[in-house]
PDB file of C-alpha atoms in Angstrom:
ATOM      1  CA  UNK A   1       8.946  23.743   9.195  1.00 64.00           C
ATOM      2  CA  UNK A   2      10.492  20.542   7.407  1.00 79.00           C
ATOM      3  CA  UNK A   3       8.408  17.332   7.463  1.00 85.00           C
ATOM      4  CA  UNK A   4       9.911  14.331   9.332  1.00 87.00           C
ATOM      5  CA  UNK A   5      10.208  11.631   7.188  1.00 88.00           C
ATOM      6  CA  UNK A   6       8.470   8.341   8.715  1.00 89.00           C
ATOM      7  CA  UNK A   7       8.437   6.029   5.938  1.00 93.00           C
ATOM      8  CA  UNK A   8       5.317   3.119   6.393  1.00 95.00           C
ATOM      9  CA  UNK A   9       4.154   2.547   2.911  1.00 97.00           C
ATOM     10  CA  UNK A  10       0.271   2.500   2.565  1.00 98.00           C
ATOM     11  CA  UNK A  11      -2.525   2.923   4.898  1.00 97.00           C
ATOM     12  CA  UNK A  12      -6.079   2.811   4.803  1.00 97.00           C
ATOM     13  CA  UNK A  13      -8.265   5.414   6.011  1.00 96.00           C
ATOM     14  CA  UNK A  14     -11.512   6.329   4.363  1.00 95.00           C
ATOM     15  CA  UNK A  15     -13.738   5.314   1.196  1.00 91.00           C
ATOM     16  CA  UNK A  16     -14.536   8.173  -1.354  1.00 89.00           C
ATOM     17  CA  UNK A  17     -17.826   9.006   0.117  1.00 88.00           C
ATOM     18  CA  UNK A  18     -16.332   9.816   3.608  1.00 88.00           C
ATOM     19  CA  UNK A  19     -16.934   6.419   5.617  1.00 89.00           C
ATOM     20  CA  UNK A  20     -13.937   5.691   8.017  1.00 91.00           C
ATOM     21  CA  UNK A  21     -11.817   2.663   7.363  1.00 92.00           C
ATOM     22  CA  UNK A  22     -14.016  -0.027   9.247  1.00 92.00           C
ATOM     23  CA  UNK A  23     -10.739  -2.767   9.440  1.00 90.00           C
ATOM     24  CA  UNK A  24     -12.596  -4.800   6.224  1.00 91.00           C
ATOM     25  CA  UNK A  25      -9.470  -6.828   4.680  1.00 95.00           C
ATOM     26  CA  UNK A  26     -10.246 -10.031   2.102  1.00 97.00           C
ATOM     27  CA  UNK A  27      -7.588 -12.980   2.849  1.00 97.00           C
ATOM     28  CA  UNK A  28      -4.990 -13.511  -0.469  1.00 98.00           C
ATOM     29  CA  UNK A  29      -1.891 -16.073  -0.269  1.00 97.00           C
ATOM     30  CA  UNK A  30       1.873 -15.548  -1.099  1.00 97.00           C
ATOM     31  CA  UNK A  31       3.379 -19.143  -1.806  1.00 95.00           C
ATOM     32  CA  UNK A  32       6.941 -20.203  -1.375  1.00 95.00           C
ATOM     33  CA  UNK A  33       8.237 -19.836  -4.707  1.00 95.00           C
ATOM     34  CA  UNK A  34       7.775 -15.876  -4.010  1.00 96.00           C
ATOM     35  CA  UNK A  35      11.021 -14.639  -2.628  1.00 97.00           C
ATOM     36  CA  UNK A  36       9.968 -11.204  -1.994  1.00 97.00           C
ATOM     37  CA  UNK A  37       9.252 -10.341   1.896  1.00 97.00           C
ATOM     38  CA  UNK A  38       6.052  -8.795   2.430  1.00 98.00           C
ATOM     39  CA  UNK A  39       5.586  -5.744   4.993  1.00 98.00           C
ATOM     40  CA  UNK A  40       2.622  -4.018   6.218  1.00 98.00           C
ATOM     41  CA  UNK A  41       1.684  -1.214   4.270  1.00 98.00           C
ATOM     42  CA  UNK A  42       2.850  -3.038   1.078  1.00 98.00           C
ATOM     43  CA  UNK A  43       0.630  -2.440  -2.294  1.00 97.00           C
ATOM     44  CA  UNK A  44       0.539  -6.248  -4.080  1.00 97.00           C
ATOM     45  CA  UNK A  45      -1.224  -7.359  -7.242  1.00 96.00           C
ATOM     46  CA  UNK A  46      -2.930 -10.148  -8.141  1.00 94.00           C
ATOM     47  CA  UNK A  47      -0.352 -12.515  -9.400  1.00 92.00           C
ATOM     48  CA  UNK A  48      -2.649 -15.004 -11.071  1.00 89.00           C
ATOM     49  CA  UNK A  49      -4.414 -17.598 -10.225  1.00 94.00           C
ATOM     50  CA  UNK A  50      -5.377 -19.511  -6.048  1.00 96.00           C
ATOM     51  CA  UNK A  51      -3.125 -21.467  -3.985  1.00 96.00           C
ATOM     52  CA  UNK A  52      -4.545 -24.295  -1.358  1.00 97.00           C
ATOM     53  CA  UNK A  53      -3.639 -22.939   2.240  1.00 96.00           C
ATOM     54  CA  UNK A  54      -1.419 -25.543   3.346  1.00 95.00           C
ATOM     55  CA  UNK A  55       0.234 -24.032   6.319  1.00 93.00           C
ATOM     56  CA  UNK A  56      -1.215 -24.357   9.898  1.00 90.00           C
ATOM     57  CA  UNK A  57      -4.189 -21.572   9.524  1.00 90.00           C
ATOM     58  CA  UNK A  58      -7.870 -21.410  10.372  1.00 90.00           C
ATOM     59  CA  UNK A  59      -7.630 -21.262   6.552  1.00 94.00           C
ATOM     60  CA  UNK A  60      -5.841 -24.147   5.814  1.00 95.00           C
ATOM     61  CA  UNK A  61      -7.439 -26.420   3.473  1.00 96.00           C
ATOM     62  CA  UNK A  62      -8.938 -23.375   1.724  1.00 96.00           C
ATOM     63  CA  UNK A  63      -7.689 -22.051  -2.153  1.00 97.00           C
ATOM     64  CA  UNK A  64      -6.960 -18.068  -2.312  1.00 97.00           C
ATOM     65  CA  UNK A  65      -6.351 -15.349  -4.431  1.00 97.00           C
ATOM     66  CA  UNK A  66      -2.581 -15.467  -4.853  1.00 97.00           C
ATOM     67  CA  UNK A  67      -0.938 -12.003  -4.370  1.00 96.00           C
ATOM     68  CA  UNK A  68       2.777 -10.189  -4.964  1.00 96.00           C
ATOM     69  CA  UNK A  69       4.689  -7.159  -3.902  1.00 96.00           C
ATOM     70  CA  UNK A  70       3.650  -4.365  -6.362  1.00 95.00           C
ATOM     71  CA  UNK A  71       6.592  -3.213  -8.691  1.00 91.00           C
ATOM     72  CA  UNK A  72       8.099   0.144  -8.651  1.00 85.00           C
ATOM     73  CA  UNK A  73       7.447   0.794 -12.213  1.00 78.00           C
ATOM     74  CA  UNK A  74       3.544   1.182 -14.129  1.00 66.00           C
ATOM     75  CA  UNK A  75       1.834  -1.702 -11.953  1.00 78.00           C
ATOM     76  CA  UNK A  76      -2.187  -2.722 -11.286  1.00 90.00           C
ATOM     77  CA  UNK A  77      -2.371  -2.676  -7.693  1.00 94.00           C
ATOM     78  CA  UNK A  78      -5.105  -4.561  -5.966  1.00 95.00           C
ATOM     79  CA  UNK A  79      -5.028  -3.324  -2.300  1.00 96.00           C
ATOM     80  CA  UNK A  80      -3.007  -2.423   0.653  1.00 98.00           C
ATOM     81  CA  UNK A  81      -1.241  -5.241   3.062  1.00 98.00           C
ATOM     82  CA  UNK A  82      -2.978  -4.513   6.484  1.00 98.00           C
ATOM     83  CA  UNK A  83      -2.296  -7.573   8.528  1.00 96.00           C
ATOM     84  CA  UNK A  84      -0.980 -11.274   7.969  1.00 96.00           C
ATOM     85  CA  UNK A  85      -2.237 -14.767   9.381  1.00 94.00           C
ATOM     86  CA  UNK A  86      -0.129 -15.229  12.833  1.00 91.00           C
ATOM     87  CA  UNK A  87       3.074 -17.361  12.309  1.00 88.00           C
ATOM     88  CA  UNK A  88       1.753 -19.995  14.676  1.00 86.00           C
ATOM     89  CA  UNK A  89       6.030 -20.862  15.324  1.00 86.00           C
ATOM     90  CA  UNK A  90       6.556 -17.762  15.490  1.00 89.00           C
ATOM     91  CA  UNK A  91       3.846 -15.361  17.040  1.00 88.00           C
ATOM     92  CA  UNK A  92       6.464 -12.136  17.127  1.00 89.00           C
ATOM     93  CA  UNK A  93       6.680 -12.271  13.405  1.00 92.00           C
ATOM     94  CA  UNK A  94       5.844  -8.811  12.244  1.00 94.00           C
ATOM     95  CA  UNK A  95       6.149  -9.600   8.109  1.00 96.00           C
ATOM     96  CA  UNK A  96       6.300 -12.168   5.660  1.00 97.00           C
ATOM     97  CA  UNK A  97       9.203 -14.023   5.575  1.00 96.00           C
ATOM     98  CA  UNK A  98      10.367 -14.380   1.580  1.00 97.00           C
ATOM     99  CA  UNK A  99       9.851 -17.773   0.184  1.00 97.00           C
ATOM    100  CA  UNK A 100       7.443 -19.142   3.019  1.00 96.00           C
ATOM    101  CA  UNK A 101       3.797 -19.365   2.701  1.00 96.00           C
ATOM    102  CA  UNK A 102       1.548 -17.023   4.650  1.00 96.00           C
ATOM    103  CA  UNK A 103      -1.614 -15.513   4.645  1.00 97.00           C
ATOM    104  CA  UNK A 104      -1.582 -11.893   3.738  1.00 97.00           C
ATOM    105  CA  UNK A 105      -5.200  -9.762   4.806  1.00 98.00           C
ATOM    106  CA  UNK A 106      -5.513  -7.047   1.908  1.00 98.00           C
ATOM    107  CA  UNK A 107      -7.922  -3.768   2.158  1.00 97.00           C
ATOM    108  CA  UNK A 108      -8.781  -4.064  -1.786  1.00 96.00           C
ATOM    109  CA  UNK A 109     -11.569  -1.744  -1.994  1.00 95.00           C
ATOM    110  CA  UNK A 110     -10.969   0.268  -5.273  1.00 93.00           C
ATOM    111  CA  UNK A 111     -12.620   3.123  -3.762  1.00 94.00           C
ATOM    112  CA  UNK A 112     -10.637   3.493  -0.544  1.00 96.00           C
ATOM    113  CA  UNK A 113      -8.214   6.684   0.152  1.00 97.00           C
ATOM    114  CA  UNK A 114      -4.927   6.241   1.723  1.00 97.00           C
ATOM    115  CA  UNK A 115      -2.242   7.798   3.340  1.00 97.00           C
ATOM    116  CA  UNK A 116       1.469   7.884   1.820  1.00 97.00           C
ATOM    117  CA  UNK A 117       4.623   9.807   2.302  1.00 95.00           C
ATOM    118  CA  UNK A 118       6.400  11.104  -0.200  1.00 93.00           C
ATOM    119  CA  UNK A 119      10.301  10.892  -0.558  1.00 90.00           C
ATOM    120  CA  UNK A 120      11.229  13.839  -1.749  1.00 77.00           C
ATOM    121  CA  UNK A 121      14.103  12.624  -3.230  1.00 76.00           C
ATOM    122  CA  UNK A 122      14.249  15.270  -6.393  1.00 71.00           C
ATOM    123  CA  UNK A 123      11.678  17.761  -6.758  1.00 81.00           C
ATOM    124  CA  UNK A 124       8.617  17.434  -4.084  1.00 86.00           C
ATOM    125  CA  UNK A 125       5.337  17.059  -5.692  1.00 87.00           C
ATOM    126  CA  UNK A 126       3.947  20.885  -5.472  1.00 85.00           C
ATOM    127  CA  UNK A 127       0.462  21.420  -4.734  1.00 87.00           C
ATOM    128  CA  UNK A 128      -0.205  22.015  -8.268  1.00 86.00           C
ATOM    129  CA  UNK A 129       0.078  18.336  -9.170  1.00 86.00           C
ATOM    130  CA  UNK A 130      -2.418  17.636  -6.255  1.00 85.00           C
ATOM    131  CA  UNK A 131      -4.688  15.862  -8.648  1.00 91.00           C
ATOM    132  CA  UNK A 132      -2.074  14.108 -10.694  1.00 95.00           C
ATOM    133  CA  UNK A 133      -1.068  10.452 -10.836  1.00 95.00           C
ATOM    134  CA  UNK A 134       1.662   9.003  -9.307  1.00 95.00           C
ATOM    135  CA  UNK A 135       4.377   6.084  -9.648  1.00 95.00           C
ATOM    136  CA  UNK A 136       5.532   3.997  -6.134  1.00 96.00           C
ATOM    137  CA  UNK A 137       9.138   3.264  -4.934  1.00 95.00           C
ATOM    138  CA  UNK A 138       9.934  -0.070  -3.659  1.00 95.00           C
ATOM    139  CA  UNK A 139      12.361  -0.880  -0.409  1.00 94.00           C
ATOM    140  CA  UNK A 140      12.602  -3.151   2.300  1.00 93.00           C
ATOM    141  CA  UNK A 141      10.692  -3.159   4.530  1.00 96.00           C
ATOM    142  CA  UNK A 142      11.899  -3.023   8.541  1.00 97.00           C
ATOM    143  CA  UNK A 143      11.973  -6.733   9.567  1.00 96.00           C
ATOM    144  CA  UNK A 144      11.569  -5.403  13.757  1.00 94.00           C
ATOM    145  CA  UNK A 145       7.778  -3.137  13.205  1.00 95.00           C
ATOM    146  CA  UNK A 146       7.133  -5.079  10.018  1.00 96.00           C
ATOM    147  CA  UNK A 147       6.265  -1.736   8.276  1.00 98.00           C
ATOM    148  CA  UNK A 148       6.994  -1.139   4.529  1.00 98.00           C
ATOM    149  CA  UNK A 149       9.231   0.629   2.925  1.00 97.00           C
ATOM    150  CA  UNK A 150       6.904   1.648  -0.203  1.00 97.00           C
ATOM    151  CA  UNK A 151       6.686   5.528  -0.595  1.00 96.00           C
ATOM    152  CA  UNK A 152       5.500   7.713  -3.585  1.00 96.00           C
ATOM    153  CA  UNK A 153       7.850   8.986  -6.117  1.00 94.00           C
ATOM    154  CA  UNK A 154       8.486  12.458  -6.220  1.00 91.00           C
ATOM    155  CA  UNK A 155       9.969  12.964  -9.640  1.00 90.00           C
ATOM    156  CA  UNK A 156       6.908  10.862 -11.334  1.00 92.00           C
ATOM    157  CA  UNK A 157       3.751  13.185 -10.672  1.00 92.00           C
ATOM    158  CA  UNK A 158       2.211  13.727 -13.983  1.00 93.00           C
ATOM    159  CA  UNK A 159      -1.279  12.951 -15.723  1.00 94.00           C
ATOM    160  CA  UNK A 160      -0.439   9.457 -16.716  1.00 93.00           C
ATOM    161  CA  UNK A 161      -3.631   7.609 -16.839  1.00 93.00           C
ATOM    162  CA  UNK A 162      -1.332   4.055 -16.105  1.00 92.00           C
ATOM    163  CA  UNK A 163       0.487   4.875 -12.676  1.00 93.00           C
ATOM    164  CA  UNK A 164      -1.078   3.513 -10.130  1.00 94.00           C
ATOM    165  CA  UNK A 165      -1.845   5.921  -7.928  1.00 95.00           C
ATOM    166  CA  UNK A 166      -3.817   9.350  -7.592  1.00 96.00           C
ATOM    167  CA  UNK A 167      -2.956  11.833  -5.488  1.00 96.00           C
ATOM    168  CA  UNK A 168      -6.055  13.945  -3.611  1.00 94.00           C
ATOM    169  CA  UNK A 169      -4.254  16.139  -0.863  1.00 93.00           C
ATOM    170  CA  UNK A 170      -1.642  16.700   1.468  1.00 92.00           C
ATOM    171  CA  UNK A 171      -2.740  14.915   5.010  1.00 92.00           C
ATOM    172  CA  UNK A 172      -4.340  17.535   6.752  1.00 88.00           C
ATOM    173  CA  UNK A 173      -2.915  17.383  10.049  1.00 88.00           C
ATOM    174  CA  UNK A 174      -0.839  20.339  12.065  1.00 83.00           C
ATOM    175  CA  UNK A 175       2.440  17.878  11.506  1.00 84.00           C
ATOM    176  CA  UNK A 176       2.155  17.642   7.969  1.00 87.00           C
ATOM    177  CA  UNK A 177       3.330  20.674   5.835  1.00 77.00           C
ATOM    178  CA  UNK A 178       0.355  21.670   3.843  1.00 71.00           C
ATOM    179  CA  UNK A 179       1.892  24.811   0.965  1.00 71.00           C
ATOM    180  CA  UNK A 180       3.346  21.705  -0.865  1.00 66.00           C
ATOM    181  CA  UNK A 181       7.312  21.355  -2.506  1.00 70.00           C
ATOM    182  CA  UNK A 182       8.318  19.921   0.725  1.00 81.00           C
ATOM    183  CA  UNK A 183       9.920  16.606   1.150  1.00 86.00           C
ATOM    184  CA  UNK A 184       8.656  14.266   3.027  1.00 91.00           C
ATOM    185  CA  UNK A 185       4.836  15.319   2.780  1.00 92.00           C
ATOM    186  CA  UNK A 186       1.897  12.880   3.690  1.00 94.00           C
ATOM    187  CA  UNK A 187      -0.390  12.891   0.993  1.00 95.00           C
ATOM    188  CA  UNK A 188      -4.173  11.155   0.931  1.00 96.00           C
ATOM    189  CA  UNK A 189      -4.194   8.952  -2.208  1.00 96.00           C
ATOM    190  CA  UNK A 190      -6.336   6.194  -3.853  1.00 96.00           C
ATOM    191  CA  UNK A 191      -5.527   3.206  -5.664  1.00 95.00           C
ATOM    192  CA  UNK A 192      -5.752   4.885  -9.907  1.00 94.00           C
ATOM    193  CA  UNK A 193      -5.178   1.859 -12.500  1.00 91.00           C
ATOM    194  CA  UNK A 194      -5.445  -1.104 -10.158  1.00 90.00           C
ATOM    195  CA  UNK A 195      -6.744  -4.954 -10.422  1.00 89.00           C
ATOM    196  CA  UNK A 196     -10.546  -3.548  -9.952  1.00 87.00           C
ATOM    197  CA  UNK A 197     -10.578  -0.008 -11.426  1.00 87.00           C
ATOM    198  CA  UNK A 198      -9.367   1.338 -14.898  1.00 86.00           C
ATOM    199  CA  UNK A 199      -6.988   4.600 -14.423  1.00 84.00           C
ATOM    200  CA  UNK A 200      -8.276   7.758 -15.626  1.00 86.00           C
ATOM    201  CA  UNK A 201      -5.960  11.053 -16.643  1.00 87.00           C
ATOM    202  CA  UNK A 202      -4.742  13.206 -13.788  1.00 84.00           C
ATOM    203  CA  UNK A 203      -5.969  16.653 -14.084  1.00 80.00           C
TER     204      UNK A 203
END
């Protein structure tokens, strides 16, 4: 049976040793001169440097890590957008706004697994490059759920020890094809080369 394709980016769910995913997020900052939109589910980096909260926030007055949208090419991710800082004008806001200032809540735990789709879009990854590493593809996000548009890439699988992510497994879950070369397919991954880990060769 054909997977459905639900594309929302990134999302926590476990750490390497089996603990569920407990909600812990560190606050980071996107500024106004960044005019990328942000979406749940987005990977960012670290983009150098902290930024003063100046917005109305029960962080204002307070410097943070400064984060961006991770590119689609070789990239350092340091976590997984999970939430933002409420839009106090604007309490239905689902994402960030480009070029505005808002507080972004990141699960950066280098040893935490995820959950991605994959698109698909050429060959899909087979189960023999289960253990491989992987590059991301970058699209909007939908500006109604605020969920991203970040999938993995399909036609990148390979032992690279720079991409950015490693894939573990196909979701195991009765919706989820599991014999592998099927688009679509939710696969469990972890953060490889990132902002707090070193990437190692897929095997």
């Amino acid at each position: 049976m054909a997977n459905v394709s639900y594309v929302n980016g990134f999302s926590p769910v476990e750490t390497f040793d089996g603990t569920k995913y407990n909600g812990k997020v560190k606050p980071y900052i996107v500024g106004t001169g960044d005019n990328t939109a942000l979406f749940i589910g987005d990977l960012v980096n670290c983009a150098g440097g902290v930024a003063v909260v100046t917005i109305q926030s029960d962080l204002k007055g307070f410097a943070l890590p400064i984060c961006a949208q991770s590119a689609a090419t070789t990239t350092t991710a340091a976590g997984v957008i999970v939430g933002f800082e409420p839009d106090r004008d604007n309490l239905g806001l689902m994402y960030r706004v480009a070029s505005t200032q808002r507080v972004v809540y990141v699960c950066d735990d280098p040893m935490m697994i995820l959950e991605a789709q994959e698109d698909g879009a050429a060959t899909p990854i087979p189960l023999t490059s289960g253990s491989y590493n992987i590059n991301i593809i970058v699209a909007a996000g939908n500006t109604i759920t605020g969920q991203s548009g970040m999938q993995l890439d399909s036609s990148t699988a390979a032992t690279t020890a720079t991409f950015p992510i490693r894939l573990i497994r196909p979701v195991p879950v009765v919706n989820n094809n599991n014999a592998g070369s099927l688009a679509y397919t939710k696969w469990r991954c972890m953060i490889n080369n990132g902002a707090f880990k070193t990437g190692i060769l897929g095997v």
